Tab-separated table of C-alpha atoms in Angstrom:
chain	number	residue	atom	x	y	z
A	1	UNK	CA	3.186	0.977	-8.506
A	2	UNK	CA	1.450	-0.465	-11.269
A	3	UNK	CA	-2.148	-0.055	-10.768
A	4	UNK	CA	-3.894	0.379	-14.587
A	5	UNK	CA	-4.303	-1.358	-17.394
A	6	UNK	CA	-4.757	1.707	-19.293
A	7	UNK	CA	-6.534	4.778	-18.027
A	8	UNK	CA	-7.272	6.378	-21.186
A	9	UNK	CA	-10.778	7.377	-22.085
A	10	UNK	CA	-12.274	4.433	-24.437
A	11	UNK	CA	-13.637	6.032	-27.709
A	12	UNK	CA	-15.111	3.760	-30.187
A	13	UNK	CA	-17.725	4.522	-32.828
A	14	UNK	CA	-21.643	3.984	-32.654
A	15	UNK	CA	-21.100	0.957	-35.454
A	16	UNK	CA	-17.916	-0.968	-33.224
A	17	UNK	CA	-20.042	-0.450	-30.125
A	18	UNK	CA	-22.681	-2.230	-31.859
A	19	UNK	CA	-20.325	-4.935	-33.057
A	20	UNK	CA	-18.786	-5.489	-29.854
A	21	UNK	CA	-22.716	-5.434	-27.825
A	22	UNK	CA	-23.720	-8.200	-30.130
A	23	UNK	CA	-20.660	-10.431	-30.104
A	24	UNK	CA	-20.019	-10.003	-26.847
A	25	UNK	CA	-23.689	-10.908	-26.131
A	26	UNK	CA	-23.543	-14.190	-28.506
A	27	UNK	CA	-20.033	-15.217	-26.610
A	28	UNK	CA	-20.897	-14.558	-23.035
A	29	UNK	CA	-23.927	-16.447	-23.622
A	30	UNK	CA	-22.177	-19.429	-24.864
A	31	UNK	CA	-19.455	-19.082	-22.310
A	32	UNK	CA	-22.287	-19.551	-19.593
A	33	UNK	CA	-23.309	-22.276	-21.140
A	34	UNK	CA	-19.839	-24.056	-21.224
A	35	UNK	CA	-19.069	-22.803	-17.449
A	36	UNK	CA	-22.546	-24.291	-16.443
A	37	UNK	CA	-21.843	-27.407	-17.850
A	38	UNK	CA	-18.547	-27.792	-16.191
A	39	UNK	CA	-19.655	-26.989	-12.959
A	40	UNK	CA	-22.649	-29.211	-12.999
A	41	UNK	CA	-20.041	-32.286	-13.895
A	42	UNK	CA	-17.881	-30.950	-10.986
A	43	UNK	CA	-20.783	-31.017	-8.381
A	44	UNK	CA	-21.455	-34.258	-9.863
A	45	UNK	CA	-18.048	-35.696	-9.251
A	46	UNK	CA	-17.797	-33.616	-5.664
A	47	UNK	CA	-21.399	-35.696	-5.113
A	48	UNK	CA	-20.028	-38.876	-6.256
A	49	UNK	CA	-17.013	-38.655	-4.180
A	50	UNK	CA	-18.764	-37.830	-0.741
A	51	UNK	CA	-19.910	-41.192	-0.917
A	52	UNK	CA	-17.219	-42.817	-0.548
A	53	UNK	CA	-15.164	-40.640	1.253
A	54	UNK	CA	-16.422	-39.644	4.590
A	55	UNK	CA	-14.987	-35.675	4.733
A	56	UNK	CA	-13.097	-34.428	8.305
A	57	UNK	CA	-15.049	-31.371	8.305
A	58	UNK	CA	-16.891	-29.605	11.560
A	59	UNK	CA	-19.999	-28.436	10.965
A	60	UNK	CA	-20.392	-24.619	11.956
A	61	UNK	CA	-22.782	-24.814	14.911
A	62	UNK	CA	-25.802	-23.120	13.776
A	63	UNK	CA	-28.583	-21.249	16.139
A	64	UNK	CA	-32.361	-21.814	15.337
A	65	UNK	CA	-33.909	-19.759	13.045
A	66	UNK	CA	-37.744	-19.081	13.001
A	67	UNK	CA	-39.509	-19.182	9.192
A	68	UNK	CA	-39.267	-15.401	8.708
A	69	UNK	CA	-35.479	-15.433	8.961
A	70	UNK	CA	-35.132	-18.360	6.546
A	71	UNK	CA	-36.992	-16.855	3.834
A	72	UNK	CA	-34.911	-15.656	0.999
A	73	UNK	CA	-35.501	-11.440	0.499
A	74	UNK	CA	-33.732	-9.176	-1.548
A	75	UNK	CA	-33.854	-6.761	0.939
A	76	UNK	CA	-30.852	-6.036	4.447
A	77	UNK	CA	-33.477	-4.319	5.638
A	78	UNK	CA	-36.033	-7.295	6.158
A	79	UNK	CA	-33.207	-9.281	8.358
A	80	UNK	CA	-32.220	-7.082	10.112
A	81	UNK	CA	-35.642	-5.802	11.374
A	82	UNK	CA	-35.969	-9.457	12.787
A	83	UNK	CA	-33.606	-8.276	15.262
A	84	UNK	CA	-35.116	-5.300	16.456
A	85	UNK	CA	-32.721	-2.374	14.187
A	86	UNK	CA	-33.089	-0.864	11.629
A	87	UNK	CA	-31.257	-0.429	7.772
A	88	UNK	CA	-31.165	3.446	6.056
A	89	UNK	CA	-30.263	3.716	3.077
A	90	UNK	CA	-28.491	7.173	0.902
A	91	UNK	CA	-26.902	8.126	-2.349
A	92	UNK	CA	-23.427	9.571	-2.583
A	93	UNK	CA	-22.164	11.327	-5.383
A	94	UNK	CA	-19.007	11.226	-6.426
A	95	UNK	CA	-16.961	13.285	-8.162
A	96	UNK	CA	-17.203	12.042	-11.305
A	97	UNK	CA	-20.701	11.746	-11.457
A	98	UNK	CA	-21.521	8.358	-10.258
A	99	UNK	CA	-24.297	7.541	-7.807
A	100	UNK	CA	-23.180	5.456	-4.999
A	101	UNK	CA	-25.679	3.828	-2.854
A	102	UNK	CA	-24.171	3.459	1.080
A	103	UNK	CA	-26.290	2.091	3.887
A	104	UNK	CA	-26.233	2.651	7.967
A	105	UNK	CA	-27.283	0.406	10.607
A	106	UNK	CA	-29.343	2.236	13.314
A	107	UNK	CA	-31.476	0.963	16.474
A	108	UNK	CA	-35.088	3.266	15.781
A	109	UNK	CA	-35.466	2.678	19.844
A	110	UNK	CA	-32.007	4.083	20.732
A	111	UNK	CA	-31.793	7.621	21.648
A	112	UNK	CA	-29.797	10.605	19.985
A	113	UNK	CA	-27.851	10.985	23.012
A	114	UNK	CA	-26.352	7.114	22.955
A	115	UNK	CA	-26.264	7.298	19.486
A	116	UNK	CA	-24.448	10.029	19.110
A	117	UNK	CA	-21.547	7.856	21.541
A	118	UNK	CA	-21.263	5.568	18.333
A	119	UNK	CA	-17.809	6.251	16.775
A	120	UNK	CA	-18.198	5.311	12.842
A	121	UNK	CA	-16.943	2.320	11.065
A	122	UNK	CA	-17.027	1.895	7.244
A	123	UNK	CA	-17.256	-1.615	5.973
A	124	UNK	CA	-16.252	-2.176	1.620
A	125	UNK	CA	-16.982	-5.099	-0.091
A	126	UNK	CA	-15.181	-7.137	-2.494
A	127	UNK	CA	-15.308	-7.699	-6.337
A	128	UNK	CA	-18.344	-9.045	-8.039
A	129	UNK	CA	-19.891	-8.227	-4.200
A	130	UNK	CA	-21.865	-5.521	-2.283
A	131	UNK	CA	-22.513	-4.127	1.383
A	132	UNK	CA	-24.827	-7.309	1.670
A	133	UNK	CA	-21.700	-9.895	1.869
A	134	UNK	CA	-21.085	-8.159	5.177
A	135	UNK	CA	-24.719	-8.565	6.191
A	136	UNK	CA	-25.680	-12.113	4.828
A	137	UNK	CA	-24.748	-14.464	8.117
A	138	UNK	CA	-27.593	-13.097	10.362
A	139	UNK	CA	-26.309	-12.507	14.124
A	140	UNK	CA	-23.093	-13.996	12.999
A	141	UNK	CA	-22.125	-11.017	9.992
A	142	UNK	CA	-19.380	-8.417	10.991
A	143	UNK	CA	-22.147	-5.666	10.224
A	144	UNK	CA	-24.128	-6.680	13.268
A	145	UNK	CA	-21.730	-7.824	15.385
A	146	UNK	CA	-20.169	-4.171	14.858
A	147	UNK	CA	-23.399	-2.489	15.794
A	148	UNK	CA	-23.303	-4.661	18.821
A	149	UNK	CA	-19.910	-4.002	19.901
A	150	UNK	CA	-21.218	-0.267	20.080
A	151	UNK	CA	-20.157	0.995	16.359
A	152	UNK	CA	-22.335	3.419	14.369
A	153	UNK	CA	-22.386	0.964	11.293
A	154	UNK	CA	-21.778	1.958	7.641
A	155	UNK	CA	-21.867	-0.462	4.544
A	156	UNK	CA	-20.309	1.342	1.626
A	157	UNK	CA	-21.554	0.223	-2.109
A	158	UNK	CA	-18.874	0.905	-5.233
A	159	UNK	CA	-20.392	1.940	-8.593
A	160	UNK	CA	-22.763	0.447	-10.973
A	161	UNK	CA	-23.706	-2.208	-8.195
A	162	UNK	CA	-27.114	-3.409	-8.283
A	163	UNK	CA	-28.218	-0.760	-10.674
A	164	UNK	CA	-25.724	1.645	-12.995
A	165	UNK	CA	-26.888	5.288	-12.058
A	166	UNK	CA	-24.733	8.263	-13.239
A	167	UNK	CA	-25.994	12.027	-13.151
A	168	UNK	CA	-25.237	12.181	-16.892
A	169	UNK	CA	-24.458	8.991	-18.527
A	170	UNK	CA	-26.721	6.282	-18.867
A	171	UNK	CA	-25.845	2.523	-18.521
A	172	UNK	CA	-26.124	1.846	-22.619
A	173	UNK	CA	-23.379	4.900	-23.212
A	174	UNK	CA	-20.072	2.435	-22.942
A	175	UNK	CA	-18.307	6.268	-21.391
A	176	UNK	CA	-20.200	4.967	-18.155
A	177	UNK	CA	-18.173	1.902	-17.686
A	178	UNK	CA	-15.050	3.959	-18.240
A	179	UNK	CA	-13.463	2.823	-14.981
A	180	UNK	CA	-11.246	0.453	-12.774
A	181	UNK	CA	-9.408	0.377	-9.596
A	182	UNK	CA	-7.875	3.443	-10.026
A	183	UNK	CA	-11.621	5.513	-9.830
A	184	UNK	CA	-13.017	3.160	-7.422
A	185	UNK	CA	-9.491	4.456	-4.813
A	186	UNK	CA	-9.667	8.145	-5.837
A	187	UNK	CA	-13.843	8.495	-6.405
A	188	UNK	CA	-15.606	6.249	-4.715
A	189	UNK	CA	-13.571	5.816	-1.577
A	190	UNK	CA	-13.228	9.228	-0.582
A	191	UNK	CA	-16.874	9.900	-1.473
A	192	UNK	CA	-18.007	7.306	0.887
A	193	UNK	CA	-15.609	8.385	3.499
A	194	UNK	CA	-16.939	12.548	3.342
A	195	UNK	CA	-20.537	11.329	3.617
A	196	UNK	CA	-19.543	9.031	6.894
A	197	UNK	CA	-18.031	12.106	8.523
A	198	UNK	CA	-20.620	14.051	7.083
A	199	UNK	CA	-23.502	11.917	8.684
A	200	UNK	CA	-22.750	10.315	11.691
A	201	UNK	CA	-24.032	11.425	14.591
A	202	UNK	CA	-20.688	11.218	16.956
A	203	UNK	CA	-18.897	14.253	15.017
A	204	UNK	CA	-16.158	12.309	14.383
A	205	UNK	CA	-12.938	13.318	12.616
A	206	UNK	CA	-11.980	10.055	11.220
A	207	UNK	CA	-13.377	6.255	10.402
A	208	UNK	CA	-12.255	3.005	10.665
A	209	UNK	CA	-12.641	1.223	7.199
A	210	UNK	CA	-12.932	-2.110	7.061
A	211	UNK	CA	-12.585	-3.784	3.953
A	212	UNK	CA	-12.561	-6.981	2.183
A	213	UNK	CA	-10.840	-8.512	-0.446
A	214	UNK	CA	-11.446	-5.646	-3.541
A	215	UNK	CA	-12.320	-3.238	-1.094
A	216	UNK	CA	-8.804	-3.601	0.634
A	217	UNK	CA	-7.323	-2.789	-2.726
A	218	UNK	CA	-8.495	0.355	-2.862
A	219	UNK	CA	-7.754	1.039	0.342
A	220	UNK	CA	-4.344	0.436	-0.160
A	221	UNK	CA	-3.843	2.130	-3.706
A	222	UNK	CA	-5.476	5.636	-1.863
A	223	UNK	CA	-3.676	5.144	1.140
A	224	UNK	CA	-0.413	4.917	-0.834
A	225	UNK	CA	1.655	8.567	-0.324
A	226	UNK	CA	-1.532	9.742	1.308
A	227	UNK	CA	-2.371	10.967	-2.369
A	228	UNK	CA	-5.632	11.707	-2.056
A	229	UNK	CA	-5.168	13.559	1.811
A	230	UNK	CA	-7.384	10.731	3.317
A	231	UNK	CA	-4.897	9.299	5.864
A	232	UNK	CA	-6.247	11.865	9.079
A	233	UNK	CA	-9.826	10.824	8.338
A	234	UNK	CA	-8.954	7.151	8.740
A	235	UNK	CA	-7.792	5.998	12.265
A	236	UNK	CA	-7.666	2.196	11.406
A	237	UNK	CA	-7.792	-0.153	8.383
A	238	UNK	CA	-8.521	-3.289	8.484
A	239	UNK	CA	-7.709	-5.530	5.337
A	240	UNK	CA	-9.831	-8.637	5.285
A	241	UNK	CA	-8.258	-11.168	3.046
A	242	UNK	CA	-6.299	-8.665	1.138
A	243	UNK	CA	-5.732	-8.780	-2.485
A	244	UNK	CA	-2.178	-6.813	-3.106
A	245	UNK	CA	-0.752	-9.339	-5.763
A	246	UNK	CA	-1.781	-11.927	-8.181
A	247	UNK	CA	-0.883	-15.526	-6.738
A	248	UNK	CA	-2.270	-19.273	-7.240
A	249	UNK	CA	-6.125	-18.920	-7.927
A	250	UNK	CA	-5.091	-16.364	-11.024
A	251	UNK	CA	-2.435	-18.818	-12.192
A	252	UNK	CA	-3.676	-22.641	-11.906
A	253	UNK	CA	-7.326	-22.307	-12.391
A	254	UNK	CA	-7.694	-22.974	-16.097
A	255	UNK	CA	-11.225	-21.658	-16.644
A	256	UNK	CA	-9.915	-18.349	-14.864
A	257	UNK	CA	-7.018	-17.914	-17.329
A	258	UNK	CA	-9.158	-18.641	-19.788
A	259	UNK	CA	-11.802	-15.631	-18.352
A	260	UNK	CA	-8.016	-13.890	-18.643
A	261	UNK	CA	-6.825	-14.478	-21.660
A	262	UNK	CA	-10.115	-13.434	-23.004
A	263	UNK	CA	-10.929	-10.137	-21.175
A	264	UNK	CA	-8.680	-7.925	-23.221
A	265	UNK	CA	-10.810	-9.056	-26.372
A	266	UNK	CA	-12.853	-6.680	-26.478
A	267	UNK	CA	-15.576	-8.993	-29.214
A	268	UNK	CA	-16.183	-11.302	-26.545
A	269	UNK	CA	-16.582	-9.674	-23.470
A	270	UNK	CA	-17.527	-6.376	-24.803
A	271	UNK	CA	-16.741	-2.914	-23.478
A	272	UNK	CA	-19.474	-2.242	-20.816
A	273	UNK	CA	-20.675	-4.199	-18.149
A	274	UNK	CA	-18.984	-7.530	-17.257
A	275	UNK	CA	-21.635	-10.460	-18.217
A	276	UNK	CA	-24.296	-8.685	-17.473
A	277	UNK	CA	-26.893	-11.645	-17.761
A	278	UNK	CA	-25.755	-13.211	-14.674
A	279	UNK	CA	-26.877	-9.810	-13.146
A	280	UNK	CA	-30.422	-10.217	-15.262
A	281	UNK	CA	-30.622	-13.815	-13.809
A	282	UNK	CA	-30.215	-12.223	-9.931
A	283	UNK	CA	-33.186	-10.059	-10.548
A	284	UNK	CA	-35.898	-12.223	-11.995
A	285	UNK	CA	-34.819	-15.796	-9.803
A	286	UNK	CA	-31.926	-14.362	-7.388
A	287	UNK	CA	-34.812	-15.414	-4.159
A	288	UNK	CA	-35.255	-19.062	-5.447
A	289	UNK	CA	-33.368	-22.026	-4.211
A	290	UNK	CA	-32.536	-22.915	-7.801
A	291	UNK	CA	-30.518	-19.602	-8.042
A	292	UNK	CA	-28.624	-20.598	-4.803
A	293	UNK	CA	-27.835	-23.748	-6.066
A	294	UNK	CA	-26.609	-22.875	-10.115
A	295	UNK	CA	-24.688	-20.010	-7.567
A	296	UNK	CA	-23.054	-22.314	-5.225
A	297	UNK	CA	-21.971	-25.047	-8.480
A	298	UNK	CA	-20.342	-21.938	-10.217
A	299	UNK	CA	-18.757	-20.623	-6.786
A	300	UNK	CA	-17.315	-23.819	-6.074
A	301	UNK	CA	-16.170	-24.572	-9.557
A	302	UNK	CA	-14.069	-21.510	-10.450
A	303	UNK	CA	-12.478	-20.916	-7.336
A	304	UNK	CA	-12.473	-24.631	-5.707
A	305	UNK	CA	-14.132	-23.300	-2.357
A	306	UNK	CA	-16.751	-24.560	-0.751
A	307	UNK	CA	-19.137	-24.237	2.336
A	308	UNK	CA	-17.944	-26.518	5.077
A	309	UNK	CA	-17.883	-23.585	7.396
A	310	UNK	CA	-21.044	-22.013	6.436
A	311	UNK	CA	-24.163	-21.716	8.482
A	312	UNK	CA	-26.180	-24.230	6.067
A	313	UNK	CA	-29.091	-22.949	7.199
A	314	UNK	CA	-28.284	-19.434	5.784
A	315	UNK	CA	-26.398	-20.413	2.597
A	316	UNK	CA	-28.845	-19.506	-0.081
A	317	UNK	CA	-29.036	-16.003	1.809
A	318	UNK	CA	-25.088	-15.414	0.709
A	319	UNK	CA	-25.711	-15.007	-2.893
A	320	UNK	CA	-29.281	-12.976	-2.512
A	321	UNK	CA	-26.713	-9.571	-2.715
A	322	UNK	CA	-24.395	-10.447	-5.504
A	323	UNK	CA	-23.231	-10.503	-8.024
A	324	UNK	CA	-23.254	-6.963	-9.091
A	325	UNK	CA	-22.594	-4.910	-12.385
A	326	UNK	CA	-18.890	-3.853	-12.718
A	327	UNK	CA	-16.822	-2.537	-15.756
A	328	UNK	CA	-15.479	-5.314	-18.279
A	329	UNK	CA	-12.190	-2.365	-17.744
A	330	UNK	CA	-11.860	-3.176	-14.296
A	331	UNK	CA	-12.356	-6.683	-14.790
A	332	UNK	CA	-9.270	-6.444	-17.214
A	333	UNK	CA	-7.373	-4.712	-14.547
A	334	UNK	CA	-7.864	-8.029	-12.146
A	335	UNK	CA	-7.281	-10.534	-14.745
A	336	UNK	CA	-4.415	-8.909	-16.817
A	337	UNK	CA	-0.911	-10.341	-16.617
A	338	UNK	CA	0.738	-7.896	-18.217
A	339	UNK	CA	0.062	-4.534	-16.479
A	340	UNK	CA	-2.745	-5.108	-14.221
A	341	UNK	CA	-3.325	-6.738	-10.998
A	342	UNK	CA	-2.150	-10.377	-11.983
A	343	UNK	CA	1.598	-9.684	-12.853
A	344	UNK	CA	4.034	-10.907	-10.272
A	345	UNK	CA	4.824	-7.701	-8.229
A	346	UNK	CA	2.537	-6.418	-5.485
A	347	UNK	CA	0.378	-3.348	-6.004
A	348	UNK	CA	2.312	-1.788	-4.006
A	349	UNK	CA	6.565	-1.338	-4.059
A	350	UNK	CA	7.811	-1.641	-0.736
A	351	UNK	CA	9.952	1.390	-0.571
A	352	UNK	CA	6.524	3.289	-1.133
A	353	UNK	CA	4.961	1.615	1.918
A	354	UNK	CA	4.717	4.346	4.492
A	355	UNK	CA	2.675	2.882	7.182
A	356	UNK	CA	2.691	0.760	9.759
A	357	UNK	CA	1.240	-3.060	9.665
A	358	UNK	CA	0.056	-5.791	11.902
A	359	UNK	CA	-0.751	-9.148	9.834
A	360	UNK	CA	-2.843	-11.397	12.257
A	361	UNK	CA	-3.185	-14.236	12.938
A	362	UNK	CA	-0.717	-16.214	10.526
A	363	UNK	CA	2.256	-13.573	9.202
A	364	UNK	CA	4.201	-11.322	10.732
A	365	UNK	CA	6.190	-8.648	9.120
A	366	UNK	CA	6.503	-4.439	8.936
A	367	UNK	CA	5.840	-1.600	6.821
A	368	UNK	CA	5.153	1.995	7.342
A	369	UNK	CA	1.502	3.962	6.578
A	370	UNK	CA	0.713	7.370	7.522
A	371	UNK	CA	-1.937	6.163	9.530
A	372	UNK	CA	-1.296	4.815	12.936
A	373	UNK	CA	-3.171	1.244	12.634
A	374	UNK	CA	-3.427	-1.253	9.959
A	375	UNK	CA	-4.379	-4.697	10.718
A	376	UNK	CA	-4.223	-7.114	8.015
A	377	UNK	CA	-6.057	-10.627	8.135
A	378	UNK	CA	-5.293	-13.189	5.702
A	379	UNK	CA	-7.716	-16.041	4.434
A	380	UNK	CA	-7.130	-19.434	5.740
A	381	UNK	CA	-8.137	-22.425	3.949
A	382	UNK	CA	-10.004	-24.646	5.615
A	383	UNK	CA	-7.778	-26.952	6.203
A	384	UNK	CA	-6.063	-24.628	8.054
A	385	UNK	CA	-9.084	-23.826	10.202
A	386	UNK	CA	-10.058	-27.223	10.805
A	387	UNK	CA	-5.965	-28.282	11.670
């Protein structure tokens, strides 16, 4: 398994951190610049083209939604007191020193003794994302339909997120972005996990973790051998889109080979946060409809997706919770071709797969985990979903 671009400790001097802050500063800024641009004359041509080509597309049927629920807050909490529950919030500490933030789902009205029938499920978001991207749909997000289906609901948050908090370091000391994959599996996870059991209310032994995308990597790297002893604490996983090997998005997008190429030099991108003004620009506009849009042109740009099967009504809601701060190392990890998650083997050997897997809906095949359930779904286009 090759899961690390290279886990020693950076070390650089005061004067090359200061190099590398200020170039990377000057080139991320002009990368912006360059990306806008591009995506702007893509939304143009996408605009351009819906003219004269009526799209095949069905439009997600959408509910009505009163004023309060379209208006744009940085907050779960807000939406989800429009529907009568309620959104906790608590810091984990991991071992390592990081503060995690990880949020629960509760009905105030419901009583201890019904609540305490709520068997715990852990929900992990993907890269560049937080708990929010399970929240961000209304009545039609996995975190309330969960709670609904009778779950005691947990949204975990990896490091850095929204803000960098450490019990030692502070986010200017380039030690706190010391970190990929690797930390996120054997720290993060696990810390989340303890405080679940911890918490909840049911006395439960063991979780189901759902995870998307990022989140089902590191599932799968600390599942791997049971390393890290979690495999009797977790009764299911369920791997939402699941990233286990580099494939067409990492190879034929140019601008993301470009990102690629670019995030092992260490002048342009720097050694701390990833871009870090796109996390600026979510704080000051990140509730304006300008924001949503500049979001949506980038979104669609780099990765060719688009929002035929969103709730329109509720699009500018999806990018209110991201993107977050994460470490220009992990960021390598993803992007590198050479030893990190874009190479052409999966994360994970198949003679170390020790657990068994259902893929639903689309592929079908076996493998062997030391925990009883996994259930993998894979994306679908949509083409797919609309065939």
């Amino acid at each position: 398994m090759s899961t690390s671009v290279d886990h020693r400790e950076w070390d650089y001097s005061k004067s090359k951190q200061r190099v590398y802050n200020v170039t990377s500063h000057i080139c991320t800024f002009l990368f912006l610049n360059v990306l806008f641009t591009f995506a702007v004359f893509n939304a143009i041509l996408q605009w351009l083209k819906s003219l004269f080509v009526r799209l095949n597309r069905k439009e997600t049927p959408t509910d009505p939604k009163s004023k309060a629920e379209l208006k744009l807050i940085s907050d779960l909490n807000y939406y989800f007191r429009l529907y009568g529950l309620q959104v906790n919030t608590y810091d984990v500490t991991t071992d390592d020193g990081y503060v995690l933030t990880i949020q629960r789902i509760i009905d105030p009205q419901e009583s201890a003794e019904d609540r305490a029938k709520r068997l715990p499920i852990l929900c992990v978001h993907g890269l560049l994302q937080s708990s929010g991207s399970f929240c961000s749909s209304g009545k039609q997000s996995l975190a309330y339909y969960f709670h609904q289906q009778g779950y005691d609901v947990w949204l975990g948050n990896n490091r850095c997120g929204f803000e960098a908090k450490h019990t030692f370091l502070s986010p200017s000391d380039h030690k706190m972005w010391d970190w990929d994959i690797i930390d996120m599996a054997q720290k993060d996870l696990p810390a989340l996990i303890e405080h679940v059991l911890i918490s909840c209310d049911s006395q439960a032994e063991s979780v189901t973790l759902v995870c998307h995308s990022q989140g089902t990597t590191q599932g799968f790297i600390t599942l791997d051998s049971d390393k890290f002893g979690l495999s009797s604490k977790i009764n299911c996983f369920v791997a939402l889109s699941p990233a286990v090997f580099g494939g067409e998005l990492l190879e034929k997008r140019l601008f993301i080979r470009f990102i690629a190429w670019m995030s092992l030099k260490k002048f342009f991108f720097g050694i701390n946060s990833f871009i870090p003004f796109a996390m600026t620009m979510r704080k000051y506009i990140g509730t304006s409809k300008a924001y949503c849009q500049l979001s949506y042109m980038m979104f669609n740009y780099l990765f060719d997706w688009n929002d035929t099967l969103w709730d329109q009504d509720l699009k500018c809601r999806h990018f209110l919770f991201s993107p977050v701060y994460v470490s220009m190392k992990l960021m390598a990890w993803w992007l590198n071709s050479k030893e990190g998650f874009n190479q052409s083997k999966a994360i994970l050997e198949p003679k170390n797969m020790c657990y068994t897997c259902m893929v639903h809906p689309v592929y079908t095949y076996s493998m062997h985990f030391l925990i009883s359930k996994v259930c993998i779904y894979p994306a679908l286009t949509n083409k797919k979903l609309l065939e």
